[in-house]
């Protein structure tokens, strides 16, 4: 394998990782916000449901969650695409979303707890519903206080995408394994290159969240 071939292999793997990361990011932020809202909802059924889901999934190893989605859902005849590769990617994304959303929810809930109760009471006093109060008064303030821990959750999720390579997904770790199989004499170099790519991606994410934190602090 030439240097150009190896570079193309790593670029393909990096794109696979980024695609999986971006899909998971959108999904876990949406589901995590819904779960956080359910956790603080005045409806007992919603609170119990969200509490149970978060505690069960959060305390289950991600690998097991991935196994259930990638192998369990097809066993139940639940498929999302005809292509085996695309179906595997979708199922891996669902597993990552289901797992990461629990940590997003708990992070947001901790931010919600920092908002003075009086603000929510004032919003309800002028006729806003629970949903309106949460979306327009509480959540905007809560998000500002949890940017650093939320960034840590998202960066951890980026690294967790590596587990998807064990389930027939083309991403950075699978590219690394393929490169090692073809060029076993460059194992150390390939391992270092993989680590550097993850490091660069994590540093970029960290910088983005640093900028967000500074921007949001200015807006307070």
CSV table of N, CA, C and O in Angstrom, one decimal, residues 35-144:
chain,number,residue,atom,x,y,z
A,35,UNK,N,-35.7,14.2,27.2
A,35,UNK,CA,-35.6,13.5,28.5
A,35,UNK,C,-35.5,14.4,29.7
A,35,UNK,O,-36.0,14.2,30.7
A,36,UNK,N,-34.7,15.5,29.5
A,36,UNK,CA,-34.5,16.4,30.6
A,36,UNK,C,-35.8,17.1,30.9
A,36,UNK,O,-36.1,17.3,32.1
A,37,UNK,N,-36.6,17.5,29.9
A,37,UNK,CA,-37.9,18.1,30.1
A,37,UNK,C,-38.8,17.1,30.8
A,37,UNK,O,-39.6,17.5,31.7
A,38,UNK,N,-38.8,15.8,30.5
A,38,UNK,CA,-39.6,14.9,31.1
A,38,UNK,C,-39.1,14.7,32.6
A,38,UNK,O,-40.0,14.5,33.5
A,39,UNK,N,-37.8,14.8,32.9
A,39,UNK,CA,-37.3,14.6,34.2
A,39,UNK,C,-37.9,15.7,35.2
A,39,UNK,O,-38.0,15.5,36.4
A,40,UNK,N,-38.1,16.9,34.6
A,40,UNK,CA,-38.6,18.0,35.5
A,40,UNK,C,-40.1,18.3,35.2
A,40,UNK,O,-40.6,19.3,35.7
A,41,UNK,N,-40.7,17.4,34.5
A,41,UNK,CA,-42.1,17.6,34.2
A,41,UNK,C,-43.0,17.5,35.4
A,41,UNK,O,-42.7,16.7,36.4
A,42,UNK,N,-44.1,18.2,35.5
A,42,UNK,CA,-45.1,18.1,36.6
A,42,UNK,C,-45.9,16.8,36.6
A,42,UNK,O,-46.6,16.5,37.5
A,43,UNK,N,-45.8,16.1,35.4
A,43,UNK,CA,-46.5,14.8,35.3
A,43,UNK,C,-45.7,13.7,35.8
A,43,UNK,O,-44.6,13.4,35.3
A,44,UNK,N,-46.2,13.0,36.8
A,44,UNK,CA,-45.4,11.9,37.5
A,44,UNK,C,-45.0,10.8,36.5
A,44,UNK,O,-43.9,10.3,36.6
A,45,UNK,N,-45.9,10.4,35.6
A,45,UNK,CA,-45.6,9.3,34.6
A,45,UNK,C,-44.4,9.7,33.8
A,45,UNK,O,-43.6,8.8,33.5
A,46,UNK,N,-44.4,10.9,33.3
A,46,UNK,CA,-43.3,11.3,32.5
A,46,UNK,C,-41.9,11.3,33.3
A,46,UNK,O,-40.9,10.9,32.8
A,47,UNK,N,-42.0,11.8,34.5
A,47,UNK,CA,-40.8,11.8,35.3
A,47,UNK,C,-40.3,10.4,35.6
A,47,UNK,O,-39.1,10.1,35.5
A,48,UNK,N,-41.2,9.5,35.9
A,48,UNK,CA,-40.8,8.1,36.2
A,48,UNK,C,-40.2,7.4,35.0
A,48,UNK,O,-39.2,6.7,35.0
A,49,UNK,N,-40.9,7.7,33.8
A,49,UNK,CA,-40.4,7.0,32.6
A,49,UNK,C,-39.0,7.5,32.2
A,49,UNK,O,-38.2,6.7,31.9
A,50,UNK,N,-38.8,8.8,32.3
A,50,UNK,CA,-37.5,9.4,31.9
A,50,UNK,C,-36.4,8.9,33.0
A,50,UNK,O,-35.3,8.6,32.6
A,51,UNK,N,-36.8,8.9,34.2
A,51,UNK,CA,-35.9,8.5,35.3
A,51,UNK,C,-35.5,7.0,35.1
A,51,UNK,O,-34.3,6.7,35.2
A,52,UNK,N,-36.4,6.2,34.7
A,52,UNK,CA,-36.1,4.8,34.5
A,52,UNK,C,-35.2,4.6,33.3
A,52,UNK,O,-34.2,3.8,33.3
A,53,UNK,N,-35.6,5.2,32.2
A,53,UNK,CA,-34.8,5.1,31.0
A,53,UNK,C,-33.4,5.6,31.2
A,53,UNK,O,-32.4,4.9,30.8
A,54,UNK,N,-33.2,6.7,31.8
A,54,UNK,CA,-31.9,7.3,32.0
A,54,UNK,C,-31.0,6.4,32.8
A,54,UNK,O,-29.8,6.1,32.5
A,55,UNK,N,-31.6,5.9,33.9
A,55,UNK,CA,-30.8,5.1,34.9
A,55,UNK,C,-30.5,3.7,34.3
A,55,UNK,O,-29.4,3.2,34.6
A,56,UNK,N,-31.4,3.2,33.6
A,56,UNK,CA,-31.1,1.8,33.0
A,56,UNK,C,-30.1,1.9,31.9
A,56,UNK,O,-29.1,1.2,31.9
A,57,UNK,N,-30.3,2.8,30.9
A,57,UNK,CA,-29.4,2.9,29.8
A,57,UNK,C,-28.0,3.4,30.2
A,57,UNK,O,-27.0,3.0,29.7
A,58,UNK,N,-28.0,4.5,31.0
A,58,UNK,CA,-26.7,5.1,31.4
A,58,UNK,C,-25.8,4.1,32.2
A,58,UNK,O,-24.6,4.2,32.1
A,59,UNK,N,-26.4,3.2,32.9
A,59,UNK,CA,-25.6,2.2,33.7
A,59,UNK,C,-25.4,0.9,32.9
A,59,UNK,O,-25.0,-0.1,33.5
A,60,UNK,N,-25.8,0.9,31.7
A,60,UNK,CA,-25.5,-0.3,30.8
A,60,UNK,C,-24.3,0.0,29.9
A,60,UNK,O,-24.2,1.1,29.4
A,61,UNK,N,-23.3,-0.9,29.8
A,61,UNK,CA,-22.2,-0.7,28.9
A,61,UNK,C,-22.6,-0.3,27.5
A,61,UNK,O,-23.5,-0.9,27.0
A,62,UNK,N,-21.9,0.7,26.9
A,62,UNK,CA,-22.3,1.1,25.5
A,62,UNK,C,-22.2,-0.1,24.6
A,62,UNK,O,-23.0,-0.2,23.6
A,63,UNK,N,-21.2,-1.0,24.8
A,63,UNK,CA,-21.0,-2.1,23.9
A,63,UNK,C,-22.3,-3.0,23.9
A,63,UNK,O,-22.7,-3.5,22.9
A,64,UNK,N,-22.8,-3.2,25.1
A,64,UNK,CA,-24.1,-4.0,25.2
A,64,UNK,C,-25.2,-3.3,24.5
A,64,UNK,O,-26.0,-4.0,23.8
A,65,UNK,N,-25.3,-2.0,24.6
A,65,UNK,CA,-26.4,-1.2,24.0
A,65,UNK,C,-26.2,-1.4,22.4
A,65,UNK,O,-27.2,-1.6,21.7
A,66,UNK,N,-25.0,-1.3,22.0
A,66,UNK,CA,-24.7,-1.4,20.6
A,66,UNK,C,-25.0,-2.8,20.1
A,66,UNK,O,-25.6,-3.0,19.0
A,67,UNK,N,-24.7,-3.8,20.9
A,67,UNK,CA,-25.0,-5.2,20.5
A,67,UNK,C,-26.6,-5.4,20.4
A,67,UNK,O,-27.0,-6.0,19.4
A,68,UNK,N,-27.3,-4.8,21.3
A,68,UNK,CA,-28.8,-4.9,21.3
A,68,UNK,C,-29.3,-4.3,20.0
A,68,UNK,O,-30.2,-4.8,19.3
A,69,UNK,N,-28.8,-3.1,19.7
A,69,UNK,CA,-29.4,-2.4,18.5
A,69,UNK,C,-29.0,-3.0,17.2
A,69,UNK,O,-29.8,-3.2,16.3
A,70,UNK,N,-27.7,-3.4,17.1
A,70,UNK,CA,-27.2,-3.9,15.8
A,70,UNK,C,-27.6,-5.4,15.6
A,70,UNK,O,-27.9,-5.8,14.4
A,71,UNK,N,-27.7,-6.2,16.6
A,71,UNK,CA,-28.1,-7.6,16.4
A,71,UNK,C,-29.6,-7.9,16.9
A,71,UNK,O,-30.3,-8.7,16.4
A,72,UNK,N,-30.0,-7.2,18.0
A,72,UNK,CA,-31.3,-7.4,18.6
A,72,UNK,C,-32.4,-6.9,17.8
A,72,UNK,O,-33.4,-7.6,17.5
A,73,UNK,N,-32.3,-5.7,17.2
A,73,UNK,CA,-33.4,-5.1,16.5
A,73,UNK,C,-33.6,-5.8,15.1
A,73,UNK,O,-34.7,-6.1,14.8
A,74,UNK,N,-32.5,-6.2,14.4
A,74,UNK,CA,-32.8,-7.1,13.2
A,74,UNK,C,-33.4,-8.4,13.5
A,74,UNK,O,-34.2,-8.9,12.8
A,75,UNK,N,-33.1,-9.0,14.7
A,75,UNK,CA,-33.7,-10.2,15.1
A,75,UNK,C,-35.2,-10.0,15.3
A,75,UNK,O,-36.0,-11.0,15.1
A,76,UNK,N,-35.6,-8.8,15.8
A,76,UNK,CA,-37.0,-8.5,15.9
A,76,UNK,C,-37.6,-8.0,14.6
A,76,UNK,O,-38.7,-7.5,14.6
A,77,UNK,N,-36.8,-8.2,13.5
A,77,UNK,CA,-37.3,-7.8,12.2
A,77,UNK,C,-37.5,-6.3,12.1
A,77,UNK,O,-38.4,-5.8,11.3
A,78,UNK,N,-36.6,-5.5,12.7
A,78,UNK,CA,-36.6,-4.1,12.6
A,78,UNK,C,-35.4,-3.7,11.8
A,78,UNK,O,-34.3,-3.8,12.3
A,79,UNK,N,-35.7,-3.2,10.6
A,79,UNK,CA,-34.6,-2.8,9.7
A,79,UNK,C,-35.0,-1.4,9.1
A,79,UNK,O,-36.1,-1.1,9.0
A,80,UNK,N,-33.9,-0.7,8.8
A,80,UNK,CA,-34.1,0.7,8.3
A,80,UNK,C,-33.6,0.9,6.9
A,80,UNK,O,-33.8,1.9,6.3
A,81,UNK,N,-32.9,-0.1,6.3
A,81,UNK,CA,-32.4,0.0,5.0
A,81,UNK,C,-32.1,-1.4,4.4
A,81,UNK,O,-31.9,-2.3,5.1
A,82,UNK,N,-32.2,-1.4,3.1
A,82,UNK,CA,-31.9,-2.7,2.4
A,82,UNK,C,-30.4,-3.1,2.4
A,82,UNK,O,-30.1,-4.2,2.6
A,83,UNK,N,-29.6,-2.1,2.3
A,83,UNK,CA,-28.1,-2.3,2.3
A,83,UNK,C,-27.7,-2.6,3.7
A,83,UNK,O,-28.0,-2.0,4.7
A,84,UNK,N,-26.9,-3.7,3.8
A,84,UNK,CA,-26.5,-4.2,5.2
A,84,UNK,C,-25.6,-3.1,5.8
A,84,UNK,O,-25.6,-2.9,7.0
A,85,UNK,N,-24.7,-2.5,5.0
A,85,UNK,CA,-23.8,-1.5,5.5
A,85,UNK,C,-24.5,-0.3,6.0
A,85,UNK,O,-24.2,0.2,7.1
A,86,UNK,N,-25.5,0.2,5.3
A,86,UNK,CA,-26.3,1.4,5.7
A,86,UNK,C,-27.1,1.1,6.9
A,86,UNK,O,-27.2,1.9,7.8
A,87,UNK,N,-27.7,-0.1,6.9
A,87,UNK,CA,-28.5,-0.5,8.0
A,87,UNK,C,-27.7,-0.6,9.3
A,87,UNK,O,-28.1,-0.2,10.4
A,88,UNK,N,-26.5,-1.1,9.2
A,88,UNK,CA,-25.6,-1.3,10.3
A,88,UNK,C,-25.2,0.1,10.9
A,88,UNK,O,-25.2,0.3,12.1
A,89,UNK,N,-25.0,1.1,10.0
A,89,UNK,CA,-24.6,2.4,10.4
A,89,UNK,C,-25.8,3.1,11.1
A,89,UNK,O,-25.6,3.8,12.1
A,90,UNK,N,-27.0,2.9,10.6
A,90,UNK,CA,-28.2,3.5,11.2
A,90,UNK,C,-28.4,2.9,12.6
A,90,UNK,O,-28.7,3.6,13.6
A,91,UNK,N,-28.3,1.6,12.7
A,91,UNK,CA,-28.4,0.9,14.0
A,91,UNK,C,-27.4,1.4,15.0
A,91,UNK,O,-27.7,1.6,16.2
A,92,UNK,N,-26.1,1.5,14.5
A,92,UNK,CA,-25.1,2.0,15.4
A,92,UNK,C,-25.3,3.4,15.9
A,92,UNK,O,-25.1,3.8,17.0
A,93,UNK,N,-25.9,4.2,15.0
A,93,UNK,CA,-26.2,5.6,15.3
A,93,UNK,C,-27.3,5.7,16.4
A,93,UNK,O,-27.3,6.5,17.3
A,94,UNK,N,-28.3,4.8,16.2
A,94,UNK,CA,-29.4,4.7,17.2
A,94,UNK,C,-28.8,4.4,18.6
A,94,UNK,O,-29.2,4.9,19.6
A,95,UNK,N,-27.9,3.4,18.6
A,95,UNK,CA,-27.3,3.0,19.9
A,95,UNK,C,-26.6,4.1,20.5
A,95,UNK,O,-26.7,4.4,21.7
A,96,UNK,N,-25.8,4.9,19.7
A,96,UNK,CA,-25.0,6.0,20.3
A,96,UNK,C,-25.9,7.1,20.8
A,96,UNK,O,-25.7,7.7,21.8
A,97,UNK,N,-27.0,7.3,20.0
A,97,UNK,CA,-28.0,8.4,20.4
A,97,UNK,C,-28.7,8.0,21.7
A,97,UNK,O,-28.8,8.8,22.7
A,98,UNK,N,-29.1,6.7,21.8
A,98,UNK,CA,-29.8,6.2,23.0
A,98,UNK,C,-29.0,6.3,24.2
A,98,UNK,O,-29.4,6.6,25.3
A,99,UNK,N,-27.7,6.0,24.1
A,99,UNK,CA,-26.7,6.0,25.2
A,99,UNK,C,-26.3,7.5,25.6
A,99,UNK,O,-26.4,7.8,26.8
A,100,UNK,N,-25.9,8.3,24.6
A,100,UNK,CA,-25.4,9.6,24.9
A,100,UNK,C,-26.5,10.5,25.4
A,100,UNK,O,-26.2,11.4,26.2
A,101,UNK,N,-27.7,10.3,24.9
A,101,UNK,CA,-28.8,11.2,25.3
A,101,UNK,C,-29.0,11.2,26.8
A,101,UNK,O,-29.5,12.2,27.4
A,102,UNK,N,-28.7,10.1,27.5
A,102,UNK,CA,-28.9,10.0,28.9
A,102,UNK,C,-28.0,11.0,29.6
A,102,UNK,O,-28.3,11.7,30.6
A,103,UNK,N,-26.7,11.1,29.2
A,103,UNK,CA,-25.8,12.0,29.8
A,103,UNK,C,-26.1,13.5,29.4
A,103,UNK,O,-25.9,14.4,30.2
A,104,UNK,N,-26.6,13.7,28.2
A,104,UNK,CA,-27.0,15.0,27.8
A,104,UNK,C,-28.2,15.5,28.7
A,104,UNK,O,-28.2,16.6,29.2
A,105,UNK,N,-29.1,14.5,29.0
A,105,UNK,CA,-30.3,14.8,29.8
A,105,UNK,C,-29.9,15.2,31.2
A,105,UNK,O,-30.4,16.2,31.8
A,106,UNK,N,-29.0,14.4,31.8
A,106,UNK,CA,-28.6,14.7,33.1
A,106,UNK,C,-27.8,16.0,33.2
A,106,UNK,O,-27.9,16.7,34.2
A,107,UNK,N,-27.0,16.3,32.2
A,107,UNK,CA,-26.3,17.6,32.2
A,107,UNK,C,-27.2,18.7,32.1
A,107,UNK,O,-27.1,19.7,32.8
A,108,UNK,N,-28.2,18.7,31.2
A,108,UNK,CA,-29.2,19.7,31.1
A,108,UNK,C,-30.0,19.9,32.4
A,108,UNK,O,-30.4,21.0,32.8
A,109,UNK,N,-30.4,18.7,33.0
A,109,UNK,CA,-31.2,18.8,34.2
A,109,UNK,C,-30.4,19.5,35.3
A,109,UNK,O,-31.0,20.2,36.1
A,110,UNK,N,-29.1,19.3,35.4
A,110,UNK,CA,-28.3,20.0,36.4
A,110,UNK,C,-28.3,21.5,36.1
A,110,UNK,O,-28.3,22.3,37.1
A,111,UNK,N,-28.3,21.9,34.8
A,111,UNK,CA,-28.4,23.3,34.5
A,111,UNK,C,-29.7,23.9,34.9
A,111,UNK,O,-29.8,25.0,35.3
A,112,UNK,N,-30.8,23.1,34.6
A,112,UNK,CA,-32.1,23.6,35.0
A,112,UNK,C,-32.2,23.8,36.5
A,112,UNK,O,-32.9,24.8,36.9
A,113,UNK,N,-31.6,23.0,37.3
A,113,UNK,CA,-31.6,23.2,38.7
A,113,UNK,C,-31.0,24.5,39.2
A,113,UNK,O,-31.2,24.9,40.3
A,114,UNK,N,-30.1,25.0,38.3
A,114,UNK,CA,-29.4,26.3,38.7
A,114,UNK,C,-30.3,27.5,38.5
A,114,UNK,O,-29.9,28.6,39.0
A,115,UNK,N,-31.3,27.4,37.7
A,115,UNK,CA,-32.2,28.5,37.4
A,115,UNK,C,-33.1,28.8,38.6
A,115,UNK,O,-33.8,27.9,39.1
A,116,UNK,N,-33.1,30.0,39.1
A,116,UNK,CA,-34.0,30.3,40.3
A,116,UNK,C,-35.4,29.9,40.0
A,116,UNK,O,-36.0,30.2,39.0
A,117,UNK,N,-36.0,29.3,41.0
A,117,UNK,CA,-37.4,28.8,40.9
A,117,UNK,C,-38.4,30.0,40.7
A,117,UNK,O,-39.4,29.8,40.0
A,118,UNK,N,-38.0,31.1,41.2
A,118,UNK,CA,-38.9,32.3,41.1
A,118,UNK,C,-39.1,32.7,39.6
A,118,UNK,O,-40.2,33.2,39.3
A,119,UNK,N,-38.2,32.5,38.8
A,119,UNK,CA,-38.3,32.8,37.3
A,119,UNK,C,-39.4,31.9,36.7
A,119,UNK,O,-40.2,32.4,35.9
A,120,UNK,N,-39.3,30.7,37.0
A,120,UNK,CA,-40.4,29.8,36.4
A,120,UNK,C,-41.7,30.1,37.0
A,120,UNK,O,-42.7,30.1,36.3
A,121,UNK,N,-41.8,30.4,38.3
A,121,UNK,CA,-43.1,30.8,38.9
A,121,UNK,C,-43.6,32.1,38.3
A,121,UNK,O,-44.8,32.2,38.1
A,122,UNK,N,-42.7,33.0,38.0
A,122,UNK,CA,-43.2,34.3,37.4
A,122,UNK,C,-43.7,34.0,36.0
A,122,UNK,O,-44.7,34.6,35.6
A,123,UNK,N,-43.1,33.1,35.3
A,123,UNK,CA,-43.5,32.8,33.9
A,123,UNK,C,-44.9,32.1,33.9
A,123,UNK,O,-45.8,32.4,33.1
A,124,UNK,N,-45.1,31.2,34.9
A,124,UNK,CA,-46.4,30.6,35.0
A,124,UNK,C,-47.4,31.6,35.5
A,124,UNK,O,-48.6,31.4,35.1
A,125,UNK,N,-47.0,32.6,36.3
A,125,UNK,CA,-48.0,33.5,36.8
A,125,UNK,C,-48.6,34.4,35.7
A,125,UNK,O,-49.7,34.9,35.8
A,126,UNK,N,-47.8,34.6,34.6
A,126,UNK,CA,-48.3,35.5,33.5
A,126,UNK,C,-49.0,34.6,32.4
A,126,UNK,O,-49.3,35.1,31.3
A,127,UNK,N,-49.2,33.3,32.7
A,127,UNK,CA,-50.0,32.5,31.8
A,127,UNK,C,-49.2,31.6,30.9
A,127,UNK,O,-49.9,30.9,30.1
A,128,UNK,N,-47.9,31.5,31.0
A,128,UNK,CA,-47.1,30.6,30.2
A,128,UNK,C,-47.3,29.1,30.7
A,128,UNK,O,-47.4,28.9,31.9
A,129,UNK,N,-47.4,28.2,29.7
A,129,UNK,CA,-47.6,26.8,30.0
A,129,UNK,C,-46.2,26.3,30.5
A,129,UNK,O,-45.2,26.9,30.4
A,130,UNK,N,-46.2,25.0,31.0
A,130,UNK,CA,-44.9,24.4,31.4
A,130,UNK,C,-43.9,24.4,30.2
A,130,UNK,O,-42.8,24.7,30.4
A,131,UNK,N,-44.4,23.9,29.0
A,131,UNK,CA,-43.6,23.9,27.9
A,131,UNK,C,-43.0,25.2,27.5
A,131,UNK,O,-41.8,25.3,27.1
A,132,UNK,N,-43.9,26.2,27.5
A,132,UNK,CA,-43.4,27.6,27.1
A,132,UNK,C,-42.4,28.1,28.1
A,132,UNK,O,-41.4,28.7,27.8
A,133,UNK,N,-42.7,27.8,29.4
A,133,UNK,CA,-41.7,28.3,30.5
A,133,UNK,C,-40.4,27.6,30.3
A,133,UNK,O,-39.3,28.3,30.4
A,134,UNK,N,-40.4,26.3,30.0
A,134,UNK,CA,-39.2,25.6,29.9
A,134,UNK,C,-38.4,26.0,28.7
A,134,UNK,O,-37.1,26.2,28.8
A,135,UNK,N,-39.0,26.2,27.6
A,135,UNK,CA,-38.3,26.5,26.3
A,135,UNK,C,-37.9,28.0,26.2
A,135,UNK,O,-36.9,28.2,25.6
A,136,UNK,N,-38.6,28.9,26.8
A,136,UNK,CA,-38.3,30.3,26.6
A,136,UNK,C,-37.6,31.0,27.8
A,136,UNK,O,-36.9,32.0,27.7
A,137,UNK,N,-37.8,30.4,29.0
A,137,UNK,CA,-37.2,31.0,30.2
A,137,UNK,C,-36.1,30.1,30.8
A,137,UNK,O,-35.0,30.6,31.1
A,138,UNK,N,-36.4,28.9,31.1
A,138,UNK,CA,-35.5,28.0,31.8
A,138,UNK,C,-34.4,27.4,31.0
A,138,UNK,O,-33.2,27.6,31.4
A,139,UNK,N,-34.7,26.8,29.9
A,139,UNK,CA,-33.6,26.1,29.1
A,139,UNK,C,-32.6,27.0,28.6
A,139,UNK,O,-31.4,26.7,28.6
A,140,UNK,N,-32.9,28.2,28.0
A,140,UNK,CA,-31.9,29.1,27.5
A,140,UNK,C,-30.9,29.5,28.6
A,140,UNK,O,-29.7,29.6,28.3
A,141,UNK,N,-31.3,29.7,29.9
A,141,UNK,CA,-30.4,30.0,30.9
A,141,UNK,C,-29.6,28.7,31.4
A,141,UNK,O,-28.4,28.8,31.7
A,142,UNK,N,-30.3,27.6,31.4
A,142,UNK,CA,-29.7,26.3,31.8
A,142,UNK,C,-28.6,25.9,30.9
A,142,UNK,O,-27.5,25.5,31.4
A,143,UNK,N,-28.8,26.1,29.6
A,143,UNK,CA,-27.8,25.7,28.6
A,143,UNK,C,-26.5,26.5,28.8
A,143,UNK,O,-25.4,25.9,28.7
A,144,UNK,N,-26.6,27.8,29.1
A,144,UNK,CA,-25.4,28.6,29.3
A,144,UNK,C,-24.6,28.1,30.5
A,144,UNK,O,-23.3,28.3,30.5
